[in-house]
Amino acid sequence: MKKLINEPAGVVTEALAGMGAAHPELRIDLENRIVYRADAPVTGKVGLISGGGSGHEPMHSGFVGLGMLDAACAGEVFTSPVPDQMLEATKSVDSGAGVLHIVKNYTGDVMNFEMAAELAAAETGTEVIQVVTNDDVAVKDSLYTAGRRGVGVTVLVEKLAGAAAEQGRPLKEVADVAQLVNDNGRSMGIALTPCTVPAAGKPTFTLAEDEMEVGVGIHGEPGRATVKLAPASEIAEMLMEPILSDLPYKAGDNVIAFINGMGGTPLLELYLMFGEVARILKGHGIEIARSLTGSYMTSLEMAGCSVTLLKANDDIMTLWDAPVNTPALRWGV
Amino acid sequence: MKKLINEPAGVVTEALAGMGAAHPELRIDLENRIVYRADAPVTGKVGLISGGGSGHEPMHSGFVGLGMLDAACAGEVFTSPVPDQMLEATKSVDSGAGVLHIVKNYTGDVMNFEMAAELAAAETGTEVIQVVTNDDVAVKDSLYTAGRRGVGVTVLVEKLAGAAAEQGRPLKEVADVAQLVNDNGRSMGIALTPCTVPAAGKPTFTLAEDEMEVGVGIHGEPGRATVKLAPASEIAEMLMEPILSDLPYKAGDNVIAFINGMGGTPLLELYLMFGEVARILKGHGIEIARSLTGSYMTSLEMAGCSVTLLKANDDIMTLWDAPVNTPALRWGV
């Protein structure tokens, strides 16, 4: 295992401490492993919280700030945070307007966020709505989920619901935006290599030198099939066909196209993949209204990528263009 | 070789085409492999050009836009662009205020940019000043250079000189900013793994499972030594000691601290490294005035990182905070 770390057990806390040193505009609760925007709770604004296992950076801590999350809870690598973290974050970001929990559909995460919501309601009467993302078309159920896994659309939900909250919309409307984005978003990913969780010290799965995993999960969970390595043009078809047919997307639709790197894939290759995805969309008469290309929801150093398409209406595009000021996404401020 | 590509020979052009599809705010000359900001030449503004071998993305094409470069010339992977590309870019971005060439110190790049500058002067009378970056303290001469290699400070030069040009400063003053930034910046890097150039199909060098290359170049050139893998805290010391003693930096200095990922290292580890660097700086009484953490100057999928420190005065910090609107760095707009 070759990593820039000290002790495997200290990785998450040390990385959060480093993040605090790099971003004085954030407030880090190291004991509870929570990253806050420094001005939380923001008076009158719905609070947005997400979180999950570490190892997917910049998701979620890199999306904390104006126009996105008020707080992110960090679990151990690829392990859900615990309810106490979510409870603490929920109480801390509630200014009285209520709190939205954005939760990727993994059994542990969903259960722990639900428990935190119940505790917050009981302790302080905080109103919480939970929106669960489940955009991965690769598999019906999986290693860690009942139903589809929550993947790339989570980044878009955090941006778009975050913008809606910043506009002053009430909790129910912010949650509606989050739900709409999830319902109109679909994703699928591919891995060329596995990754190694520091505490485990060895790769999470194996792939031969000429193999790739189609439909892989963001923790290296199995996808649809392990197949022979293929050219980028064919890989793009393998990802796009299940996505396009699922909603379905149709000619004339405007989409936000998000090409996400899994962590170990160079940006050069991600842009090449964007070109392949754009070609396929053009063939279907689908318009790319906005886009995002980069490693925003990673699986440590895994090589590979995922494609997320979100069918976008005018409100979605206005929310996308709204100012955001986080470590990983920043514009308009 | 596991990569998201089609034919190795097509990688650079296909990635540029994908970049064009993702960023309609840029103009891509695919034939000449030049990425322009769409509104170039900007009347009255000094034009800024950089370029170099591909495989270091987002450098340089990801730094094209308001507040940074007017154009970036892309060579083959790890190979200098040719003078014709630089000449074409130089003529295209000159609005009459002259053009700054920002060139990393590699023999081929320097020679080709010099030739382009001479041709531009002869053909159209364009005034060009060349600033060569050579911030890598690892080695005196190297595989591809006489003198030190140009590495991380190049990103900072492009941002800061770009901001100076956007303010309307004349060519000589913009070049002075670039030179000052280079002269006050120092870098050093470390690699945990090699990378594979698509056309070569095999790793550029080899490292045993327990080895790392200290002082590595951004093309995998040898550094100071191949040594046993060490904890992040020791790696940070190995990088910081040669940097801090070289300028030298001293107690009371303000610096911009830039922790750069080589491409295959997770952001989690880069933030952990930032924490180590911050600890060392604090021990020396040096203040982190601004910072940047992420994979901005990569070596394909190489795992590792580099540290760049720039001694910053008030002008530098004002230029750092100025608006920038490029694919990879964006704020204030």
XYZ file of C-alpha atoms in Angstrom:
666
model
C 0.000 0.000 0.000
C 1.542 3.295 -1.151
C -0.159 6.282 0.375
C 0.721 9.705 1.736
C -0.427 8.875 5.251
C 0.909 8.295 8.736
C -1.046 5.692 10.713
C -4.049 4.219 8.844
C -6.210 4.852 11.922
C -5.465 8.582 11.819
C -6.125 9.270 8.140
C -9.583 10.811 8.387
C -8.891 13.060 11.366
C -5.529 14.201 9.995
C -7.038 14.975 6.597
C -9.810 17.004 8.264
C -7.210 18.900 10.275
C -5.312 19.640 7.064
C -8.512 20.790 5.442
C -9.047 23.179 8.323
C -5.550 24.600 7.854
C -6.190 25.031 4.125
C -9.668 26.521 4.460
C -10.045 29.047 7.281
C -13.458 29.859 5.794
C -14.656 26.516 7.180
C -15.034 25.462 10.809
C -13.948 21.939 11.604
C -15.206 20.029 14.632
C -12.405 17.480 14.762
C -13.848 15.559 17.683
C -17.137 14.950 15.909
C -15.585 14.942 12.433
C -17.932 17.569 11.097
C -17.029 20.265 8.565
C -19.178 23.422 8.871
C -19.393 26.601 6.913
C -18.059 29.093 9.431
C -21.223 31.206 9.473
C -23.611 28.302 10.196
C -26.373 28.436 11.296
C -27.408 31.030 8.718
C -30.423 32.938 10.022
C -33.637 32.113 8.187
C -31.963 29.633 5.822
C -32.768 25.935 5.639
C -29.720 23.972 6.789
C -28.289 21.354 4.447
C -26.355 18.379 5.750
C -24.786 15.460 4.036
C -22.101 12.995 4.915
C -20.951 9.491 4.434
C -17.851 7.389 4.455
C -14.580 9.197 3.781
C -12.515 8.321 0.713
C -14.851 10.054 -1.759
C -13.325 13.546 -1.454
C -14.117 16.245 -2.343
C -17.569 14.783 -1.599
C -18.911 15.798 0.931
C -16.614 18.092 2.927
C -15.427 19.886 -0.217
C -19.016 20.951 -0.895
C -19.497 22.859 2.355
C -20.004 26.584 1.957
C -22.271 29.263 0.576
C -24.721 27.797 -1.923
C -24.176 24.151 -0.999
C -23.925 22.331 2.349
C -23.930 23.818 5.826
C -22.215 20.759 7.239
C -20.717 17.430 6.208
C -20.205 14.464 8.517
C -17.190 12.280 7.811
C -17.185 8.586 8.626
C -14.196 6.289 8.517
C -13.105 5.417 4.982
C -16.044 3.795 3.170
C -18.012 3.588 6.458
C -21.111 5.554 7.427
C -20.792 8.291 10.033
C -22.662 7.558 13.249
C -26.016 9.109 14.318
C -24.336 11.243 17.007
C -22.360 13.103 14.344
C -25.453 13.741 12.262
C -27.424 14.807 15.325
C -24.748 17.274 16.378
C -24.545 18.685 12.836
C -28.326 18.903 12.537
C -28.712 20.858 15.754
C -25.781 23.123 14.887
C -27.029 24.215 11.458
C -30.703 24.673 12.350
C -31.592 28.355 12.518
C -35.266 27.496 12.927
C -35.965 26.957 9.243
C -35.402 23.229 9.429
C -32.763 20.912 8.031
C -32.476 18.835 4.876
C -30.547 15.575 5.079
C -29.075 14.524 1.740
C -28.287 10.840 2.044
C -26.805 8.424 -0.471
C -28.736 5.172 -0.549
C -26.564 2.833 1.490
C -28.241 0.907 4.287
C -26.026 2.192 7.101
C -26.153 5.814 5.994
C -29.934 5.878 5.587
C -30.542 4.230 8.953
C -28.101 6.474 10.820
C -29.461 9.681 9.280
C -33.026 8.572 10.126
C -32.026 7.968 13.715
C -30.366 11.374 13.922
C -33.499 13.036 12.528
C -35.657 11.354 15.149
C -33.295 12.349 17.937
C -33.160 15.948 16.701
C -36.956 16.122 16.600
C -37.160 14.748 20.119
C -34.375 16.867 21.610
C -34.896 20.255 19.997
C -37.988 19.928 17.834
C -35.883 20.438 14.713
C -37.798 19.681 11.559
C -35.838 17.402 9.233
C -36.637 16.112 5.771
C -34.504 13.332 4.364
C -33.914 12.972 0.639
C -32.221 9.759 -0.425
C -30.275 9.675 -3.701
C -30.472 6.459 -5.715
C -29.381 7.308 -9.240
C -27.108 4.379 -10.127
C -28.757 2.392 -12.905
C -26.107 -0.351 -12.799
C -27.755 -2.712 -10.334
C -31.150 -3.134 -8.680
C -29.852 -4.100 -5.244
C -26.233 -4.243 -4.220
C -23.715 -5.204 -1.585
C -24.645 -2.307 0.707
C -28.115 -1.277 -0.473
C -31.699 -2.232 -0.901
C -32.520 -0.601 -4.205
C -30.208 1.458 -6.324
C -27.050 3.076 -5.003
C -26.700 6.835 -4.588
C -23.795 8.135 -6.617
C -23.015 11.115 -8.887
C -26.384 12.834 -8.717
C -25.634 13.519 -5.053
C -23.147 16.211 -6.115
C -25.831 17.853 -8.253
C -28.456 17.585 -5.486
C -26.100 19.314 -3.058
C -25.411 22.146 -5.525
C -29.009 22.663 -6.625
C -30.819 22.236 -3.312
C -28.073 24.348 -1.749
C -28.825 27.155 -4.181
C -32.547 26.848 -3.463
C -31.899 27.137 0.270
C -29.667 30.154 -0.296
C -32.577 31.835 -2.106
C -34.610 31.511 1.071
C -36.999 28.804 -0.073
C -38.700 26.936 2.782
C -37.703 23.397 3.787
C -40.429 21.623 1.838
C -39.489 23.437 -1.384
C -35.780 22.830 -0.915
C -36.527 19.145 -0.378
C -38.686 19.166 -3.508
C -35.753 20.461 -5.541
C -33.517 17.732 -4.116
C -36.108 15.066 -4.886
C -36.698 16.395 -8.404
C -32.980 16.343 -9.132
C -32.646 12.788 -7.876
C -35.714 11.659 -9.814
C -34.446 13.185 -13.043
C -30.829 12.064 -12.676
C -29.222 8.778 -13.692
C -25.642 7.552 -13.367
C -23.386 4.639 -14.157
C -19.699 4.025 -13.581
C -16.793 1.893 -14.681
C -13.568 0.928 -12.904
C -10.257 0.084 -14.509
C -8.499 -0.603 -11.209
C -9.491 -1.271 -7.605
C -8.559 0.952 -4.660
C -7.086 0.245 -1.252
C -8.734 1.263 2.023
C -5.877 2.348 4.345
C -7.068 0.228 7.265
C -7.312 -2.858 5.053
C -3.969 -2.401 3.341
C -4.917 -4.374 0.261
C -7.136 -3.749 -2.792
C -10.883 -4.066 -2.297
C -11.190 -6.358 -5.314
C -9.078 -7.616 -8.167
C -9.152 -7.002 -11.890
C -6.852 -8.636 -14.428
C -4.595 -6.427 -16.555
C -7.076 -6.594 -19.451
C -10.308 -6.312 -17.437
C -12.656 -3.585 -16.232
C -15.735 -3.571 -13.983
C -18.834 -2.158 -15.663
C -21.357 -0.632 -13.283
C -18.935 -0.549 -10.354
C -19.997 1.043 -7.070
C -18.079 3.835 -5.386
C -16.708 1.433 -2.783
C -15.597 -1.043 -5.409
C -18.816 -3.046 -5.129
C -19.453 -5.352 -8.056
C -21.369 -3.923 -10.971
C -23.018 -5.621 -13.898
C -20.066 -7.508 -15.273
C -16.310 -7.831 -15.375
C -15.436 -7.538 -19.055
C -12.436 -7.071 -21.303
C -10.968 -3.597 -21.513
C -12.479 -1.635 -24.405
C -11.828 1.641 -26.225
C -13.271 4.792 -24.669
C -15.917 5.036 -27.388
C -17.290 1.608 -26.465
C -17.056 2.301 -22.743
C -19.102 5.443 -23.265
C -21.774 3.402 -25.066
C -21.825 0.860 -22.217
C -22.485 3.631 -19.712
C -24.833 5.746 -21.777
C -27.237 3.112 -23.061
C -28.513 2.063 -19.598
C -28.675 5.705 -18.486
C -30.515 7.030 -21.538
C -33.069 4.243 -21.647
C -33.877 4.304 -17.945
C -35.635 7.638 -17.411
C -35.928 7.775 -20.428
C -34.174 10.829 -21.832
C -35.430 11.933 -25.222
C -34.636 14.236 -28.113
C -35.044 17.870 -27.186
C -34.202 17.368 -23.510
C -31.742 19.725 -21.860
C -29.306 17.960 -19.548
C -26.541 18.725 -17.122
C -23.790 16.267 -18.089
C -21.372 15.298 -15.328
C -18.295 13.218 -16.112
C -16.793 12.190 -12.814
C -13.348 10.742 -12.226
C -13.040 7.960 -9.644
C -9.779 9.387 -8.309
C -6.959 7.765 -10.281
C -7.957 8.753 -13.802
C -6.230 11.766 -15.393
C -8.293 14.764 -16.428
C -6.970 14.217 -19.975
C -8.962 10.969 -20.117
C -12.045 12.508 -18.490
C -12.215 15.177 -21.189
C -11.760 12.514 -23.836
C -14.704 10.662 -22.274
C -16.704 13.893 -22.213
C -16.203 14.074 -25.973
C -17.564 10.547 -26.379
C -20.572 11.307 -24.178
C -21.250 14.528 -26.094
C -21.150 12.601 -29.370
C -23.723 10.092 -28.116
C -25.994 12.828 -26.752
C -25.835 14.665 -30.057
C -26.879 11.460 -31.810
C -29.970 11.366 -29.575
C -30.784 15.036 -30.089
C -30.161 15.804 -26.412
C -28.702 19.211 -25.589
C -25.910 19.690 -23.038
C -27.129 22.779 -21.177
C -24.454 22.718 -18.481
C -21.602 20.381 -17.605
C -19.097 19.376 -14.989
C -15.910 17.388 -15.609
C -13.520 16.305 -12.889
C -12.966 14.049 -9.889
C -15.747 15.189 -7.539
C -16.976 11.889 -6.074
C -14.004 9.595 -5.844
C -13.170 6.125 -4.630
C -9.716 6.854 -3.265
C -7.241 6.148 -6.097
C -9.537 3.967 -8.209
C -9.096 4.500 -11.960
C -12.322 4.882 -13.885
C -15.193 7.258 -14.318
C -18.907 7.656 -14.040
C -21.418 9.518 -16.146
C -24.365 11.351 -14.604
C -27.119 12.948 -16.667
C -29.691 15.254 -15.152
C -32.721 16.345 -17.151
C -32.829 20.058 -16.459
C -35.623 22.626 -16.554
C -35.198 26.401 -16.349
C -35.309 26.458 -12.546
C -32.581 23.814 -12.364
C -30.353 25.774 -14.719
C -30.855 29.009 -12.765
C -29.989 27.184 -9.551
C -26.920 25.673 -11.216
C -25.664 29.116 -12.232
C -26.233 30.595 -8.762
C -23.165 31.549 -6.699
C -21.332 28.801 -4.844
C -18.302 29.112 -2.602
C -16.896 25.781 -1.478
C -13.427 24.242 -1.687
C -14.374 22.102 -4.693
C -17.010 24.144 -6.535
C -16.731 27.896 -6.638
C -18.187 30.528 -8.892
C -20.122 33.767 -8.759
C -18.366 34.916 -5.577
C -1.947 -0.107 -19.851
C -5.425 0.712 -18.555
C -6.713 4.014 -19.822
C -9.966 5.600 -20.969
C -8.696 6.193 -24.507
C -9.221 5.028 -28.054
C -6.012 5.025 -30.151
C -2.918 6.298 -28.287
C -2.132 8.563 -31.254
C -5.493 10.330 -30.906
C -5.491 11.034 -27.185
C -4.490 14.698 -27.207
C -6.765 15.770 -30.050
C -9.724 13.807 -28.717
C -9.264 15.238 -25.224
C -9.126 18.763 -26.653
C -12.311 18.090 -28.619
C -13.984 16.877 -25.435
C -12.785 19.963 -23.630
C -14.389 22.075 -26.336
C -17.685 20.239 -25.876
C -17.504 20.757 -22.116
C -16.460 24.411 -22.237
C -18.250 26.469 -24.872
C -16.679 29.535 -23.226
C -13.371 28.442 -24.796
C -12.437 28.300 -28.456
C -10.419 25.290 -29.528
C -8.250 25.261 -32.636
C -8.045 21.500 -33.030
C -5.749 21.606 -36.032
C -3.123 23.637 -34.188
C -4.001 22.206 -30.772
C -4.498 25.594 -29.182
C -7.078 26.416 -26.511
C -8.169 30.095 -26.534
C -10.431 32.138 -24.352
C -13.259 32.846 -26.738
C -12.909 36.630 -26.555
C -9.176 36.698 -27.399
C -7.551 38.972 -28.386
C -8.822 41.245 -25.614
C -8.409 44.860 -26.680
C -5.685 46.686 -24.800
C -4.762 43.681 -22.662
C -1.386 41.957 -22.704
C -1.838 38.442 -24.082
C -0.647 35.529 -21.958
C 0.393 32.251 -23.534
C 1.706 29.075 -22.065
C 1.870 25.504 -23.182
C 3.868 22.364 -22.973
C 3.514 18.652 -23.251
C 0.070 17.212 -22.569
C -0.480 14.873 -19.636
C -0.245 17.602 -16.978
C -3.912 18.645 -17.085
C -5.477 20.894 -16.007
C -2.182 22.696 -16.733
C -2.188 24.541 -19.130
C -5.488 24.344 -21.043
C -7.525 24.359 -17.818
C -6.050 27.756 -16.969
C -7.326 29.545 -20.065
C -9.869 32.257 -19.412
C -10.448 35.612 -17.769
C -7.689 36.402 -15.296
C -5.248 33.750 -16.471
C -4.108 32.632 -19.939
C -5.352 33.816 -23.314
C -4.120 30.650 -24.987
C -2.475 27.320 -24.220
C -0.574 25.217 -26.744
C -0.792 21.452 -26.282
C 2.043 19.178 -27.339
C 1.927 15.420 -27.495
C 2.018 13.779 -24.064
C 5.203 14.897 -22.268
C 6.499 16.521 -25.503
C 6.911 20.212 -26.231
C 4.513 21.872 -28.647
C 6.176 23.076 -31.868
C 7.065 26.701 -32.694
C 4.284 26.934 -35.297
C 1.660 26.406 -32.576
C 3.192 29.056 -30.362
C 3.530 31.458 -33.280
C -0.105 31.015 -34.251
C -1.220 31.518 -30.630
C 1.022 34.564 -30.194
C -0.354 36.307 -33.274
C -3.927 35.413 -32.338
C -3.877 36.838 -28.810
C -1.932 40.021 -29.548
C -4.211 43.041 -29.422
C -1.245 45.365 -29.795
C -0.252 45.326 -26.120
C 2.262 42.541 -26.582
C 2.418 38.935 -25.430
C 3.940 37.195 -22.426
C 5.236 33.665 -22.920
C 5.220 31.634 -19.707
C 7.557 28.717 -20.273
C 8.543 25.891 -17.981
C 12.289 25.317 -18.067
C 12.656 22.304 -20.320
C 15.123 22.583 -23.190
C 12.645 21.870 -25.967
C 9.951 24.181 -24.620
C 12.315 27.102 -24.095
C 13.858 26.762 -27.548
C 10.531 26.423 -29.325
C 8.961 29.386 -27.531
C 12.052 31.499 -28.333
C 11.785 30.581 -31.979
C 8.084 31.469 -32.005
C 8.833 34.833 -30.404
C 11.435 35.622 -33.069
C 9.074 34.611 -35.861
C 6.241 36.707 -34.388
C 8.520 39.734 -34.149
C 9.598 39.253 -37.752
C 6.150 38.540 -39.185
C 3.915 40.986 -37.341
C 6.194 43.014 -35.089
C 4.563 41.513 -32.019
C 6.456 42.313 -28.858
C 7.049 39.192 -26.770
C 8.664 38.764 -23.376
C 9.499 35.264 -22.221
C 9.507 34.323 -18.544
C 10.963 30.911 -17.766
C 9.900 29.137 -14.571
C 12.577 27.120 -12.767
C 11.328 26.572 -9.230
C 12.166 22.923 -8.621
C 14.841 22.757 -5.924
C 15.277 18.983 -6.296
C 18.066 18.921 -8.861
C 20.477 21.390 -10.429
C 20.300 19.999 -13.969
C 18.078 17.197 -15.121
C 17.170 14.841 -17.909
C 15.436 17.534 -19.960
C 16.879 20.767 -18.594
C 19.903 22.905 -18.117
C 19.273 24.351 -14.686
C 16.274 23.717 -12.508
C 12.970 22.393 -13.820
C 9.845 24.515 -13.985
C 7.043 22.966 -11.959
C 4.333 24.090 -9.517
C 5.143 27.782 -9.472
C 4.016 27.884 -13.095
C 0.396 27.598 -11.946
C 0.890 30.558 -9.619
C 2.680 32.608 -12.308
C -0.225 32.032 -14.687
C -2.764 33.121 -12.066
C -0.869 36.166 -10.820
C 0.517 37.506 -14.089
C -2.905 36.820 -15.584
C -4.521 39.025 -12.952
C -1.940 41.752 -13.570
C -2.699 41.672 -17.297
C -6.427 41.829 -16.588
C -5.822 45.018 -14.567
C -4.374 46.593 -17.722
C -0.730 46.646 -16.656
C 1.700 46.982 -19.589
C 3.771 44.045 -20.870
C 6.924 44.898 -18.949
C 5.026 45.090 -15.651
C 3.135 41.885 -16.273
C 6.441 40.174 -17.037
C 7.897 41.645 -13.844
C 5.088 40.058 -11.837
C 5.734 36.699 -13.512
C 9.459 36.957 -12.825
C 8.928 38.020 -9.213
C 6.619 35.077 -8.618
C 9.115 32.655 -10.110
C 11.994 34.175 -8.160
C 10.104 33.942 -4.881
C 8.678 30.468 -5.435
C 10.225 27.086 -4.706
C 8.899 23.556 -5.215
C 9.742 19.935 -4.711
C 7.855 16.728 -5.431
C 7.709 13.082 -4.577
C 6.350 10.095 -6.514
C 4.959 6.893 -5.082
C 4.269 5.324 -8.470
C 5.289 5.920 -12.078
C 2.893 6.798 -14.909
C 2.406 5.437 -18.390
C 2.552 7.578 -21.534
C -0.174 6.232 -23.860
C 2.126 5.991 -26.878
C 4.743 4.084 -24.877
C 2.314 1.680 -23.246
C 4.553 0.966 -20.285
C 5.566 2.854 -17.127
C 8.175 5.601 -17.515
C 10.213 4.182 -14.646
C 9.962 1.551 -11.943
C 9.652 1.743 -8.190
C 9.547 -1.228 -5.844
C 6.466 -1.716 -3.657
C 8.264 -0.087 -0.706
C 10.027 2.711 -2.590
C 9.371 6.322 -3.524
C 11.235 8.846 -5.676
C 12.159 12.028 -3.797
C 12.490 15.103 -5.989
C 10.816 13.482 -8.987
C 10.135 15.532 -12.121
C 6.719 15.930 -13.672
C 7.619 13.534 -16.480
C 8.911 10.935 -14.055
C 12.501 12.162 -14.370
C 14.771 10.999 -11.576
C 14.970 13.191 -8.513
C 17.443 13.200 -5.666
C 17.075 9.629 -4.520
C 14.958 6.519 -4.553
C 14.278 5.778 -0.910
C 12.093 3.609 1.276
C 8.476 4.653 1.674
C 8.009 6.866 4.741
C 5.127 8.305 6.765
C 3.544 11.526 5.473
C 5.126 13.540 8.283
C 8.623 12.499 7.166
C 7.816 12.993 3.501
C 6.698 16.524 4.298
C 10.024 17.178 6.043
C 11.937 15.799 3.036
C 10.120 18.229 0.740
C 10.054 21.239 3.021
C 13.660 21.338 4.196
C 15.157 21.903 0.717
C 12.403 24.402 -0.143
C 12.645 26.453 3.042
C 16.421 26.675 3.049
C 16.773 27.575 -0.606
C 15.279 31.067 -0.870
C 15.458 31.167 2.168
C 12.027 31.636 3.713
C 12.090 33.093 7.195
C 9.914 33.741 10.221
C 7.314 36.408 9.552
C 7.060 35.676 5.818
C 3.627 35.379 4.267
C 3.370 32.551 1.752
C 0.953 31.062 -0.700
C 1.135 27.314 0.009
C 0.264 25.034 -2.888
C -0.056 21.284 -2.335
C -0.310 19.702 -5.741
C -1.407 16.174 -6.546
C 0.474 14.340 -9.297
C -2.738 12.809 -10.649
C -3.212 9.479 -8.888
C -3.226 10.635 -5.273
C -6.595 11.097 -3.540
C -7.569 14.517 -2.234
C -7.873 12.920 1.222
C -4.103 12.393 1.205
C -3.383 15.847 -0.214
C -5.254 17.490 2.662
C -3.409 15.268 5.114
C -0.158 16.491 3.511
C -1.386 20.074 3.748
C -1.725 19.559 7.484
C 1.876 18.347 7.693
C 3.127 21.294 5.647
C 1.121 23.737 7.798
C 2.651 22.221 10.935
C 6.188 22.706 9.590
C 5.462 26.273 8.490
C 4.056 27.091 11.892
C 7.248 25.757 13.465
C 9.208 28.233 11.341
C 6.894 31.134 12.107
C 5.806 31.386 8.486
C 2.225 32.473 7.840
C 0.005 30.781 5.241
C -1.668 33.793 3.644
C -3.402 31.869 0.858
C -3.430 28.269 -0.254
C -4.326 25.866 -3.020
C -4.802 22.111 -2.636
C -5.570 19.772 -5.503
C -4.277 18.119 -8.666
C -3.470 21.139 -10.831
C -0.186 20.094 -12.471
C -0.301 16.376 -12.960
C 1.827 13.625 -14.432
C -0.979 11.508 -15.846
C -1.913 8.961 -13.156
C 1.300 9.215 -11.121
C 0.727 8.954 -7.348
C 2.536 11.566 -5.317
C 2.528 15.249 -4.627
C 4.573 18.388 -4.756
C 4.791 21.358 -2.457
C 5.200 24.900 -3.775
C 5.761 27.889 -1.529
C 5.573 31.442 -2.802
C 6.714 34.329 -0.630
C 3.891 36.795 -1.070
C 3.685 40.566 -0.718
C 0.483 42.647 -0.673
C 0.400 43.024 -4.454
C 0.709 39.263 -4.898
C -2.153 38.612 -2.504
C -4.386 41.182 -4.199
C -3.629 39.567 -7.560
C -4.364 36.125 -6.100
C -7.788 37.267 -4.903
C -8.675 38.882 -8.251
C -11.424 37.255 -10.335
C -10.520 34.230 -12.430
C -12.747 32.242 -14.735
C -11.113 29.128 -16.135
C -12.120 25.455 -16.131
C -9.774 24.637 -13.242
C -9.616 27.842 -11.198
C -12.695 29.984 -10.845
C -13.730 32.616 -8.380
C -15.027 36.163 -8.231
C -17.113 35.756 -11.380
